[in-house]
PDB file of C-alpha atoms and ligand atoms in Angstrom:
ATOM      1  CA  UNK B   1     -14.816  58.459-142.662  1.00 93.00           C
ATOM      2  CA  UNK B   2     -14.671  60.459-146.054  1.00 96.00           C
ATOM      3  CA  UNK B   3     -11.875  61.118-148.102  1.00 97.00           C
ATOM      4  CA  UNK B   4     -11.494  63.598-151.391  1.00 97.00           C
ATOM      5  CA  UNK B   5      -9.956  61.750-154.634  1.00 97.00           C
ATOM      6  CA  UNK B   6     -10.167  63.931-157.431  1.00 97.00           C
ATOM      7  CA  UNK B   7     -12.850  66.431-155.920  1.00 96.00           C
ATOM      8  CA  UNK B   8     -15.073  63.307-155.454  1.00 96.00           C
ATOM      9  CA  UNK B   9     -16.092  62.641-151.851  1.00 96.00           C
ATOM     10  CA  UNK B  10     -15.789  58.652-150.979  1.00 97.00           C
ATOM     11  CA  UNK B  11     -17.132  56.924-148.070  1.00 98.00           C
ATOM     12  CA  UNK B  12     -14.472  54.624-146.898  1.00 98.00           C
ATOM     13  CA  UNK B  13     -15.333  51.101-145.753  1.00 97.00           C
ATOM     14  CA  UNK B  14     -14.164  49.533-141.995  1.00 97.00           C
ATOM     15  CA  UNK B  15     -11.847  46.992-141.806  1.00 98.00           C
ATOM     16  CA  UNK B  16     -12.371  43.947-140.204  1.00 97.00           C
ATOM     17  CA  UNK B  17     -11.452  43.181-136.562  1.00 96.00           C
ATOM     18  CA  UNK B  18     -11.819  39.747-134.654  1.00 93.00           C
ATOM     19  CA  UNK B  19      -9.659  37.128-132.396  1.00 90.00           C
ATOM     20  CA  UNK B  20      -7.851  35.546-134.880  1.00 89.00           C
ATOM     21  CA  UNK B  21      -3.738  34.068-134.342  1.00 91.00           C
ATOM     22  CA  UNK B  22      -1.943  31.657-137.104  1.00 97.00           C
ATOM     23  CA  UNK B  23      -0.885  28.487-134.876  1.00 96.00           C
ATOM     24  CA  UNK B  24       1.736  26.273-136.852  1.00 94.00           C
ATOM     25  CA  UNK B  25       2.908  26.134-140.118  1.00 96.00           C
ATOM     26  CA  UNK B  26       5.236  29.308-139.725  1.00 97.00           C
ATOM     27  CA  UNK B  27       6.820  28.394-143.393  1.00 97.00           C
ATOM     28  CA  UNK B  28       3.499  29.682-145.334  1.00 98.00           C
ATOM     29  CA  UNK B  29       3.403  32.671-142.950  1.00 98.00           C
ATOM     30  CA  UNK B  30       7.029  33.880-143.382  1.00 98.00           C
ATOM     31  CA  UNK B  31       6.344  33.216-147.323  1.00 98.00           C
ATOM     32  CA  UNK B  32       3.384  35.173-147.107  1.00 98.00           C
ATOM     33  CA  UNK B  33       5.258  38.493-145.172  1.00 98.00           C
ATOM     34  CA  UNK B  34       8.295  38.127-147.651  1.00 98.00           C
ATOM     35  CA  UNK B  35       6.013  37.983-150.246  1.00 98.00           C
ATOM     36  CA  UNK B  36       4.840  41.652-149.541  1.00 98.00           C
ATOM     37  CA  UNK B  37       8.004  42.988-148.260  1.00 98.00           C
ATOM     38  CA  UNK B  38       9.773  46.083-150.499  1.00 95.00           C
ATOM     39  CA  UNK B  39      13.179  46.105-150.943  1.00 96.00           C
ATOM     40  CA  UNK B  40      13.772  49.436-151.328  1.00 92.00           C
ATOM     41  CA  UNK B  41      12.651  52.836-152.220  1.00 88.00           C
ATOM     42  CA  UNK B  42      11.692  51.706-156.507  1.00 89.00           C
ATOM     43  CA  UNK B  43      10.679  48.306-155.501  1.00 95.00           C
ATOM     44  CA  UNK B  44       7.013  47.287-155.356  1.00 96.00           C
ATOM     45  CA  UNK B  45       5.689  44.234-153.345  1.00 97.00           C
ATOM     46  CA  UNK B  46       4.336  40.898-154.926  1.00 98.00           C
ATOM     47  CA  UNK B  47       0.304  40.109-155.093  1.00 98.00           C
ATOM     48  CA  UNK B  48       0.210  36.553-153.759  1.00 98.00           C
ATOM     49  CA  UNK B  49      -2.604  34.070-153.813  1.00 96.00           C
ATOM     50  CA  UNK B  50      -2.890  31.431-151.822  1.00 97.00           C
ATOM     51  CA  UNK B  51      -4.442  27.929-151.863  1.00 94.00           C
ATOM     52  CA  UNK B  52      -5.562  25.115-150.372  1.00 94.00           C
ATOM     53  CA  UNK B  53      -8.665  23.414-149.534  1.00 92.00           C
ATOM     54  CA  UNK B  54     -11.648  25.236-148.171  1.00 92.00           C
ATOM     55  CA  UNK B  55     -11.013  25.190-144.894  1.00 94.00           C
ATOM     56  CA  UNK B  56      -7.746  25.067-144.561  1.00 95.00           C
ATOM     57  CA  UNK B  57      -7.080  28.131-143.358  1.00 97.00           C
ATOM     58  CA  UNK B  58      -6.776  30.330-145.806  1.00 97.00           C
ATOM     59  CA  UNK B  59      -8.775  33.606-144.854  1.00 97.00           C
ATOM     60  CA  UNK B  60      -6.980  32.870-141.509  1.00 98.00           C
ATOM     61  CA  UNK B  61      -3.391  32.758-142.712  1.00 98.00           C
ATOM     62  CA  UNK B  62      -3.724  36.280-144.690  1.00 98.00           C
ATOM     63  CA  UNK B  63      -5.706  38.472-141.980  1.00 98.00           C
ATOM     64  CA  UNK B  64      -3.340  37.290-139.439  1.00 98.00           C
ATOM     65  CA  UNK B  65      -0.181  38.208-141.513  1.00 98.00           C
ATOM     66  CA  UNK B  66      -1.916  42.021-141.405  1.00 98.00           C
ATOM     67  CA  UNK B  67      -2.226  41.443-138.334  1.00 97.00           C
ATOM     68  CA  UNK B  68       1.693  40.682-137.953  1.00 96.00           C
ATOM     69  CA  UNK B  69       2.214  43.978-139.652  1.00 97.00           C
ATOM     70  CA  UNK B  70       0.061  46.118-137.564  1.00 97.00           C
ATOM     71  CA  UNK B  71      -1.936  47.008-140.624  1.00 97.00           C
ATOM     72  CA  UNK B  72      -5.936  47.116-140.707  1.00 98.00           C
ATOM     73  CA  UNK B  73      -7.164  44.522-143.245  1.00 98.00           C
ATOM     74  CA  UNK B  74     -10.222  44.535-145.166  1.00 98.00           C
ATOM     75  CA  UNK B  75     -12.298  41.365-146.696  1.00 98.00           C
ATOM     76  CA  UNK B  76     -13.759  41.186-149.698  1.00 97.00           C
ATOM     77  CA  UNK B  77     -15.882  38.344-150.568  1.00 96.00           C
ATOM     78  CA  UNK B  78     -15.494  37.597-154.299  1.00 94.00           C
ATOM     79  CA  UNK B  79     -18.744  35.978-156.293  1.00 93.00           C
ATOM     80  CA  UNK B  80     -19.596  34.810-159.147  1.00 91.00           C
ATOM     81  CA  UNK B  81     -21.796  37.699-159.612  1.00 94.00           C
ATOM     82  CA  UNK B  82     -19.056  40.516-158.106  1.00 95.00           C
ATOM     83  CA  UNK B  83     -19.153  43.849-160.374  1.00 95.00           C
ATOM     84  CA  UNK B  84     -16.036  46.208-161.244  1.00 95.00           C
ATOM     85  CA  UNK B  85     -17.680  48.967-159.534  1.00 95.00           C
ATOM     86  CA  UNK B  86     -18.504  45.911-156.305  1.00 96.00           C
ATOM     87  CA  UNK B  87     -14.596  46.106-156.447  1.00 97.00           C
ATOM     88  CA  UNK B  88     -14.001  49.878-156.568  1.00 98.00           C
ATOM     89  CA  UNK B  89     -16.461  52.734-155.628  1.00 97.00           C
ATOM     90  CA  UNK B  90     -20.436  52.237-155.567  1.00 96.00           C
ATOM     91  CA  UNK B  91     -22.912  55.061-155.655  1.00 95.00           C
ATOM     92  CA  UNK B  92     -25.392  55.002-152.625  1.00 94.00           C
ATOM     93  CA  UNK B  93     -28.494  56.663-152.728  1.00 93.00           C
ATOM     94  CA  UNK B  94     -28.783  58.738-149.553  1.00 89.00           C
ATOM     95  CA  UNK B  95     -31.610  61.197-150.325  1.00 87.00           C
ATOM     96  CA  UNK B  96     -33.643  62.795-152.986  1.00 90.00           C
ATOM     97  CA  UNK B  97     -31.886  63.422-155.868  1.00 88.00           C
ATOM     98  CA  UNK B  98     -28.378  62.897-154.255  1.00 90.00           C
ATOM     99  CA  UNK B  99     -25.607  60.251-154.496  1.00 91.00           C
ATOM    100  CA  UNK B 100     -22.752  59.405-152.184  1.00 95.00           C
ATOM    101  CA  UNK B 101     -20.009  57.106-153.723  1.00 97.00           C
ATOM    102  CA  UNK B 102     -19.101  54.137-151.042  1.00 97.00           C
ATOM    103  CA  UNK B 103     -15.068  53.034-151.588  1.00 98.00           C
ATOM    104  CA  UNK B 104     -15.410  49.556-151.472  1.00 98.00           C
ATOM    105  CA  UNK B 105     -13.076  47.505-149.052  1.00 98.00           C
ATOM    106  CA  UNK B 106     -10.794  47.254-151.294  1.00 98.00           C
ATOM    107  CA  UNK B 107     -10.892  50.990-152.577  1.00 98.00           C
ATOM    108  CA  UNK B 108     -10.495  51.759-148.886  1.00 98.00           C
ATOM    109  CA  UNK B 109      -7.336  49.629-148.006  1.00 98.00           C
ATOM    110  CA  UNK B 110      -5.521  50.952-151.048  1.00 98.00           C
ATOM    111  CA  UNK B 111      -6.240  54.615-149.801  1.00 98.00           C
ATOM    112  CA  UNK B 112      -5.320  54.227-146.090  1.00 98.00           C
ATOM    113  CA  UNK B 113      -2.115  52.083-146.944  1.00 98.00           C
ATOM    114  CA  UNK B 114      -4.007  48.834-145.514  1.00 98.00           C
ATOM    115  CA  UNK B 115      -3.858  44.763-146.269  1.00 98.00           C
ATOM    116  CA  UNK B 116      -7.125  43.956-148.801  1.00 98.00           C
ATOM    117  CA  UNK B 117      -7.929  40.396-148.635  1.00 98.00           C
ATOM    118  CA  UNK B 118     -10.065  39.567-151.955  1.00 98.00           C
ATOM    119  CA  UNK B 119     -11.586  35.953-150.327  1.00 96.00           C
ATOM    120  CA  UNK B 120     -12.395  33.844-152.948  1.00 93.00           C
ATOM    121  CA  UNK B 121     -11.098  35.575-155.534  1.00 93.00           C
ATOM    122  CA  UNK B 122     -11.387  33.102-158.221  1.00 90.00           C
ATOM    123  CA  UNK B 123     -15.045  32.980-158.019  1.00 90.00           C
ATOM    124  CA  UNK B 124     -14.841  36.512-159.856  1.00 92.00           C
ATOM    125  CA  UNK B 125     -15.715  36.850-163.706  1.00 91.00           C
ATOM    126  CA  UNK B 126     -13.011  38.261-165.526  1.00 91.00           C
ATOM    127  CA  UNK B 127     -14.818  41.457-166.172  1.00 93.00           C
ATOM    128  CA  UNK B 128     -14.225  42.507-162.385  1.00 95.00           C
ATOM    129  CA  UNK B 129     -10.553  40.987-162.834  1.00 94.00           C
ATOM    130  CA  UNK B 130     -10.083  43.160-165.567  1.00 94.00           C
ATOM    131  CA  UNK B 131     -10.810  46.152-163.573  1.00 95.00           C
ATOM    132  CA  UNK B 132      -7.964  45.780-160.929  1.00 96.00           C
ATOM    133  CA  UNK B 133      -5.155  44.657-164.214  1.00 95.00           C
ATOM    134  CA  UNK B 134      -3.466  48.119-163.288  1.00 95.00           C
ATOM    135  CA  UNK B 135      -3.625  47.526-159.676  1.00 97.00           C
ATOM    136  CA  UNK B 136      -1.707  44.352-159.701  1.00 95.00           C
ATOM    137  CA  UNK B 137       1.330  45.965-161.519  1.00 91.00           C
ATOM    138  CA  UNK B 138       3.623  48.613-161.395  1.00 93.00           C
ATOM    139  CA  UNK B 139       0.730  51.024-162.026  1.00 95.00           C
ATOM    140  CA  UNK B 140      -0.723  50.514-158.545  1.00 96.00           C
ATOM    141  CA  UNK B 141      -3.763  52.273-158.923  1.00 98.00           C
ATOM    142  CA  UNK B 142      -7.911  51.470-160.350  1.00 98.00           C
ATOM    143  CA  UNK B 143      -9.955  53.548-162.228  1.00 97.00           C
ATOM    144  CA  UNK B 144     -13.504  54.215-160.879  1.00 97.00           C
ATOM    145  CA  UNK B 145     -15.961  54.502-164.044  1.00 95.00           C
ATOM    146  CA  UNK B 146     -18.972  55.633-161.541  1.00 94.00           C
ATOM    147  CA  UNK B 147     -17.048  57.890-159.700  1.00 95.00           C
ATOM    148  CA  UNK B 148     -14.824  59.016-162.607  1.00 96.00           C
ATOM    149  CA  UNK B 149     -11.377  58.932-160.952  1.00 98.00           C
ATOM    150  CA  UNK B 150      -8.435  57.469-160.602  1.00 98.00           C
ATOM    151  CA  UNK B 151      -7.753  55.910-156.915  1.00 98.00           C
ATOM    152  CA  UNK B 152      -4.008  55.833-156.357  1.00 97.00           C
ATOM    153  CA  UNK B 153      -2.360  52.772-153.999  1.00 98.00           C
ATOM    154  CA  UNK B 154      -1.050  54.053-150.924  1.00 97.00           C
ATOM    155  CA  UNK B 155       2.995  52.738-150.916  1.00 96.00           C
ATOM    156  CA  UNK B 156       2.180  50.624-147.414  1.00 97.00           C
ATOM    157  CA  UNK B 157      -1.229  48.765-149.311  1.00 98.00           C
ATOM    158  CA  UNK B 158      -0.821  44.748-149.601  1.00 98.00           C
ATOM    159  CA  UNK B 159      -2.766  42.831-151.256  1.00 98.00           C
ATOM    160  CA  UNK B 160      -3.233  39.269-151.277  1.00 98.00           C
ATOM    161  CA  UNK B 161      -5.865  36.721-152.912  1.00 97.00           C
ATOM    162  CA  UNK B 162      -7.496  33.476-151.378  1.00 96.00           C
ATOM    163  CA  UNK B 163      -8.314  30.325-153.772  1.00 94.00           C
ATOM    164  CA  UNK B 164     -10.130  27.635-153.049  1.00 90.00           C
ATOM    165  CA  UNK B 165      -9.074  24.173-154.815  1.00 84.00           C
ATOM    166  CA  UNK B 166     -12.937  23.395-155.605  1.00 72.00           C
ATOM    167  CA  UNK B 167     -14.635  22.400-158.994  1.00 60.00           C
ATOM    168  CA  UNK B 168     -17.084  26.281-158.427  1.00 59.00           C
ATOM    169  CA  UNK B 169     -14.573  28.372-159.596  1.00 62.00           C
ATOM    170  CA  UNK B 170     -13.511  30.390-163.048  1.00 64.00           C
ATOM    171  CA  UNK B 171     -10.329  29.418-164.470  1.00 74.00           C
ATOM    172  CA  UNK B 172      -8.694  33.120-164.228  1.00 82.00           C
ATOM    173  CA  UNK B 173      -7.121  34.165-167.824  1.00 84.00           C
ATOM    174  CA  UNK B 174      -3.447  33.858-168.158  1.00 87.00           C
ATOM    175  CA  UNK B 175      -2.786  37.695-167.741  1.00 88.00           C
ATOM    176  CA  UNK B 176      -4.248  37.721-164.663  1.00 89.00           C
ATOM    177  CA  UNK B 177      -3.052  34.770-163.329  1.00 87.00           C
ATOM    178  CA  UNK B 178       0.263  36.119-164.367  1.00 91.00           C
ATOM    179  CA  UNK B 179      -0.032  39.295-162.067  1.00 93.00           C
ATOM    180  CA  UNK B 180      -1.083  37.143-158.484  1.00 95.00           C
ATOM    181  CA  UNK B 181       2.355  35.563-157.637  1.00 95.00           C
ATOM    182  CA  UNK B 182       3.347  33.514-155.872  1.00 96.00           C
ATOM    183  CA  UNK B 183       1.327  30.737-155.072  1.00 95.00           C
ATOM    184  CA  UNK B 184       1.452  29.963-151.489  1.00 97.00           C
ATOM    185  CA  UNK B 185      -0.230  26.651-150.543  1.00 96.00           C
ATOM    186  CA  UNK B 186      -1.762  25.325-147.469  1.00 96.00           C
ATOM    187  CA  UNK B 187      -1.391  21.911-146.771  1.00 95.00           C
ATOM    188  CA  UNK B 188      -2.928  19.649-144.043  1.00 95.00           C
ATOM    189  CA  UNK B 189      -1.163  20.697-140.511  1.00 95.00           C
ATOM    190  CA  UNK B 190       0.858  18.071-138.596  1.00 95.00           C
ATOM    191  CA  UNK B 191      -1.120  16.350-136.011  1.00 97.00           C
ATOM    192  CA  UNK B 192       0.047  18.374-132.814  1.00 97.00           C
ATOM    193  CA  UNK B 193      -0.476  21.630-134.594  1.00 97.00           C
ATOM    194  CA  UNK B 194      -3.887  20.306-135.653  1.00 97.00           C
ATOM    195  CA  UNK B 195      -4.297  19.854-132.637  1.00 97.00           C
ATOM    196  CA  UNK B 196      -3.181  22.965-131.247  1.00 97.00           C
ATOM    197  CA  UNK B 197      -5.650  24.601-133.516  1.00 97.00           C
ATOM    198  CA  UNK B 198      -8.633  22.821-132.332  1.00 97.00           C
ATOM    199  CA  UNK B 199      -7.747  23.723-128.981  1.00 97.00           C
ATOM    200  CA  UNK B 200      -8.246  27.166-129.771  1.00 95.00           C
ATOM    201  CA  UNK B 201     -11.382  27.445-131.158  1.00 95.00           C
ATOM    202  CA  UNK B 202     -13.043  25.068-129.100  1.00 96.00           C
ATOM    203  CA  UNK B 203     -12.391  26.368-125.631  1.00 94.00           C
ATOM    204  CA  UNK B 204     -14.892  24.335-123.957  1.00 93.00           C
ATOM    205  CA  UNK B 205     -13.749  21.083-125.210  1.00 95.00           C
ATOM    206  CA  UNK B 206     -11.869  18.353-122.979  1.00 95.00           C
ATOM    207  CA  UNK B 207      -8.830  17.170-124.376  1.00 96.00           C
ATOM    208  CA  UNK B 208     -10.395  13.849-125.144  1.00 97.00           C
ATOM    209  CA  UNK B 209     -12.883  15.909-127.453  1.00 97.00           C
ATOM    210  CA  UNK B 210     -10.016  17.406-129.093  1.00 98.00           C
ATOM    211  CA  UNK B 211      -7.836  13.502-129.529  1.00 97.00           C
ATOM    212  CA  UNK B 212     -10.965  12.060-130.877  1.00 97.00           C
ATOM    213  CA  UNK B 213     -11.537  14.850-133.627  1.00 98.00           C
ATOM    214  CA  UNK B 214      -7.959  14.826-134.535  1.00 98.00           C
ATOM    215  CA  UNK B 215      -7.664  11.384-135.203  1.00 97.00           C
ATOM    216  CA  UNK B 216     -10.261  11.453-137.281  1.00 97.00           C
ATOM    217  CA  UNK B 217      -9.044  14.482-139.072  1.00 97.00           C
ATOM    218  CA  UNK B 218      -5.496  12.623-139.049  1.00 97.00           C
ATOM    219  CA  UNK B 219      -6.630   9.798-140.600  1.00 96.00           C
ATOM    220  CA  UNK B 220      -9.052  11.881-143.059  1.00 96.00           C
ATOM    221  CA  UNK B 221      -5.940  13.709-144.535  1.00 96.00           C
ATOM    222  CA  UNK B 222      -4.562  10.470-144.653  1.00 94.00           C
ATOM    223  CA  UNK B 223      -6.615   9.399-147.468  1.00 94.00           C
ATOM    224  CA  UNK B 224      -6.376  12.499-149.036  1.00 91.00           C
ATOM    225  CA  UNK B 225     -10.191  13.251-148.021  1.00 93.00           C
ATOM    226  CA  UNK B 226     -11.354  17.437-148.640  1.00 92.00           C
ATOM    227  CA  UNK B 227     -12.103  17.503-144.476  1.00 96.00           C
ATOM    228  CA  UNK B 228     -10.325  20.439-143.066  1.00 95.00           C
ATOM    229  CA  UNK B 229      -9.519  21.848-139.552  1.00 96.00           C
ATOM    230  CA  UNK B 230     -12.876  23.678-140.241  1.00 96.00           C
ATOM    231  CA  UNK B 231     -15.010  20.403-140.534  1.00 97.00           C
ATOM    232  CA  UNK B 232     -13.371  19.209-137.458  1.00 98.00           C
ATOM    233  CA  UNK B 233     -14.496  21.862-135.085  1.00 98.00           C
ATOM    234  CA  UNK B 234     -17.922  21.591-136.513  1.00 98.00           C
ATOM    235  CA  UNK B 235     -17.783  18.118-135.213  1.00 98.00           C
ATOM    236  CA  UNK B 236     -16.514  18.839-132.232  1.00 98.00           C
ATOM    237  CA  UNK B 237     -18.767  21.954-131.145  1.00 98.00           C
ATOM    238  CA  UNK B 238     -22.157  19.984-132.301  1.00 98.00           C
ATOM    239  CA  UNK B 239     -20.687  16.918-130.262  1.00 98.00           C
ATOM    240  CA  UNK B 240     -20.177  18.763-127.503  1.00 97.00           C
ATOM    241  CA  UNK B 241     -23.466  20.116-127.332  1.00 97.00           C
ATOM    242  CA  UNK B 242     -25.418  16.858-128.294  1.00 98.00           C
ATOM    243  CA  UNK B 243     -23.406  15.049-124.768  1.00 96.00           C
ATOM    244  CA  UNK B 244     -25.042  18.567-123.451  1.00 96.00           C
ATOM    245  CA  UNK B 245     -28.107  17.874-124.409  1.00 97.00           C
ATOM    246  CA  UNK B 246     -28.238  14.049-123.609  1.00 96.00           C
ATOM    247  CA  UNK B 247     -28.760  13.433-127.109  1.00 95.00           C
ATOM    248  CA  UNK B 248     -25.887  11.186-127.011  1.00 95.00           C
ATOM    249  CA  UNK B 249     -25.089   8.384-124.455  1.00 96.00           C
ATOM    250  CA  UNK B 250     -21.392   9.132-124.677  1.00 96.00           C
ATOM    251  CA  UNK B 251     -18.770  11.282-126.221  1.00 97.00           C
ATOM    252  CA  UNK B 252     -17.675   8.596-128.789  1.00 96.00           C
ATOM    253  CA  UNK B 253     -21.341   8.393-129.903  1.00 97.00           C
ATOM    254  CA  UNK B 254     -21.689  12.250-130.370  1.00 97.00           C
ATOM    255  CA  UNK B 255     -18.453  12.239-132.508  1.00 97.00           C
ATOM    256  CA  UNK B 256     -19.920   9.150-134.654  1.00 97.00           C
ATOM    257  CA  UNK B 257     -23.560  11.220-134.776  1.00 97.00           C
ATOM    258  CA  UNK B 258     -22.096  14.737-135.221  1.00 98.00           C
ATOM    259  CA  UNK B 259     -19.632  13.541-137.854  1.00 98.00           C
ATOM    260  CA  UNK B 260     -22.876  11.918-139.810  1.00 97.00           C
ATOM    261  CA  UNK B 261     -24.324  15.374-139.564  1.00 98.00           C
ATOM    262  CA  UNK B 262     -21.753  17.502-140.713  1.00 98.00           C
ATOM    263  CA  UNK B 263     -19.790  15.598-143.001  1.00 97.00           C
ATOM    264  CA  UNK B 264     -22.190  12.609-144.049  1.00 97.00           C
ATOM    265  CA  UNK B 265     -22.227   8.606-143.806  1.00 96.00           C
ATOM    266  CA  UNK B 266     -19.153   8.202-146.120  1.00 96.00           C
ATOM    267  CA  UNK B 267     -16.939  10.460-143.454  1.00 96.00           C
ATOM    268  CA  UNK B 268     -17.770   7.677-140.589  1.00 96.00           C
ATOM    269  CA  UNK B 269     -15.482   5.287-142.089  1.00 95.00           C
ATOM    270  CA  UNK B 270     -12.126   7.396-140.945  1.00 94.00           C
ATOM    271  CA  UNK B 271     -13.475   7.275-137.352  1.00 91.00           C
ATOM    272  CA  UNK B 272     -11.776   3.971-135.784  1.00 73.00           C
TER     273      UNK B 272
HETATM  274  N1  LIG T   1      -3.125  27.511-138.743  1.00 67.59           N
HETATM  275  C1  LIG T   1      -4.268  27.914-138.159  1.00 67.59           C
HETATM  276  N2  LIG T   1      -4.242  28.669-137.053  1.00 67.59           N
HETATM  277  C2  LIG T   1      -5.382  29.067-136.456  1.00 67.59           C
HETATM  278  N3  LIG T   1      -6.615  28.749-136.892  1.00 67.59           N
HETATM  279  C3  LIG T   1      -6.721  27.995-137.989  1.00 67.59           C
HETATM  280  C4  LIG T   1      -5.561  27.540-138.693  1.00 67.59           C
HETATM  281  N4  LIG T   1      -5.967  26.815-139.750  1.00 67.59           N
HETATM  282  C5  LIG T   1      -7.302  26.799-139.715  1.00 67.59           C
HETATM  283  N5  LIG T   1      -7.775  27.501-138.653  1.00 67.59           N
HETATM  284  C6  LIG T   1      -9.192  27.655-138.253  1.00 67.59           C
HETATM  285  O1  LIG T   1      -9.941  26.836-139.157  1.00 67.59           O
HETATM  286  C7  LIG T   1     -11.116  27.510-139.589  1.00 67.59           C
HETATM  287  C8  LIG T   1     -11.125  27.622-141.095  1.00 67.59           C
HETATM  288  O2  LIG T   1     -10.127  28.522-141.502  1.00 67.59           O
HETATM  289  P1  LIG T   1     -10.339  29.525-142.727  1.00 67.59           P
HETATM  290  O3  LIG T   1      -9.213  30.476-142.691  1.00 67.59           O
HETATM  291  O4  LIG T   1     -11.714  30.091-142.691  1.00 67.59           O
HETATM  292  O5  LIG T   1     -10.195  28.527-143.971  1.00 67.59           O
HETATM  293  P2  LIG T   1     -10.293  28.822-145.544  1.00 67.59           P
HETATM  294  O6  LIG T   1     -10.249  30.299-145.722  1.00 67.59           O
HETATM  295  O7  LIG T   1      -9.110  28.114-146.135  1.00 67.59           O
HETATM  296  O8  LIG T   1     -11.571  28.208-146.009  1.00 67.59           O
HETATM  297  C9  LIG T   1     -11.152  28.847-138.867  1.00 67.59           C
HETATM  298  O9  LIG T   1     -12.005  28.709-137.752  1.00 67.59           O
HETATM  299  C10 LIG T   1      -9.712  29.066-138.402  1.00 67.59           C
HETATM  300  O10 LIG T   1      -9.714  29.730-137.175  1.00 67.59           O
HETATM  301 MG1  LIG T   2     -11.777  31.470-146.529  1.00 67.59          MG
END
């Protein structure tokens, strides 16, 4: 689809679309929709991040509060190496001589009034930060220097930013920081919604699959340990298809082998 800003024919992006539903922890959800709600005709909605370990369901969280809202969301993977322009509108070569400007994901959401989901956003130098400053207040728009214009945020655009609590990030400068309230942080779920999750994405498993992964997990949080939901149903798909495969003689021995292989030696000592 192509849209005129300022004379200056953009490209727009597609949002995402898969299967994905929040299970549990309805708290950071509900923070997460007031978060972006408006109160009113002058009022402008918040720009939150949120946190947790990798794996915790972060990326999952914000794309199914667009979801929620019946809004089309759009990813964007932040780097270490992501430009302004990566951010705003990049020019394509698309024949001889000519140029066609591509609105990034981002770019697109704010024009079509949809949810942009930067992923990872703290991997981003604070050059490409810098570029979205006016975004993230009550200017609400971004300047393309490639395309030279001004893209305007459609009133019904959301944004919201994903963190990982790793040592491979940037620390983000204060005034940046400043703009991406409020924090919203994931913890580990409760066992039964743990549970609950696992069940969903591993539709093949028997439930003794699912108890044997979750205690582990269980007693993983329990020390604190970085394994997430996300580890877990690595284990348990590759276990499952190692019993499959007759590579192990029995589903304890798959978890033991498959938790070796995804997590490493040091994991096996939270299986019991
Ligand atoms: N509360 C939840 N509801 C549904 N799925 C979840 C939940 N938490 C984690 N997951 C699942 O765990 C995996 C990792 O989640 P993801 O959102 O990618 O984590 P993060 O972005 O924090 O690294 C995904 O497969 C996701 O479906
Ligand atoms: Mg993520």
């Amino acid at each position: 689809m192509v849209v005129v800003v300022e004379g200056v024919r953009l490209h727009l992006s597609h949002p995402v679309e898969y299967a994905a539903e929040w299970i549990g922890q309805e708290e950071v959800m509900r923070e997460l929709l007031a978060a972006w709600m408006a109160l009113g005709e002058d009022d402008l909605p918040m720009n939150p991040r949120i946190t947790g370990k990798p794996g915790v369901g972060k990326t999952t969280l914000a794309y199914a509060a667009a979801k929620r809202l019946g809004r089309e969301a759009y990813i964007m993977q932040g780097t270490v190496d992501t430009r302004p322009e990566d951010l705003i509108v990049q020019p394509v070569v698309e024949g001889p001589g000519t140029l066609k400007y591509v609105a990034s994901p981002l770019a697109t959401a704010m024009l079509r009034g949809g949810v942009a989901i930067l992923d990872e956003a703290n991997r981003m130098p604070e050059k490409s930060w810098a570029s979205l400053a006016p975004l993230l207040d009550s200017r609400r728009y971004v300047e393309s220097v490639v395309a030279g214009i001004k893209i305007p945020a459609h009133p019904e655009f959301r944004l919201v930013c994903t963190m990982n609590e790793d040592a491979s990030t940037f620390d983000l400068p204060e005034y940046i920081f400043s703009r991406l309230q409020p924090q919203i942080h994931i913890d580990f779920p409760e066992e039964s919604e743990e549970k609950a999750i696992l069940r969903q994405n591993l539709p093949m498993a028997e439930e003794d699959v699912i108890s044997l992964v979750s205690e582990f997990l269980q007693s993983a949080h329990g020390s604190d340990e970085p394994y997430t939901v996300r580890d877990g149903i690595h284990v348990g798909r590759y276990a499952m298809r190692l019993l499959e495969a007759k590579r192990a003689p029995d589903l304890e021995h798959a978890i033991r082998h498959a938790i070796r292989q995804v997590l490493g030696e040091d994991a096996l000592r939270h299986v019991l």
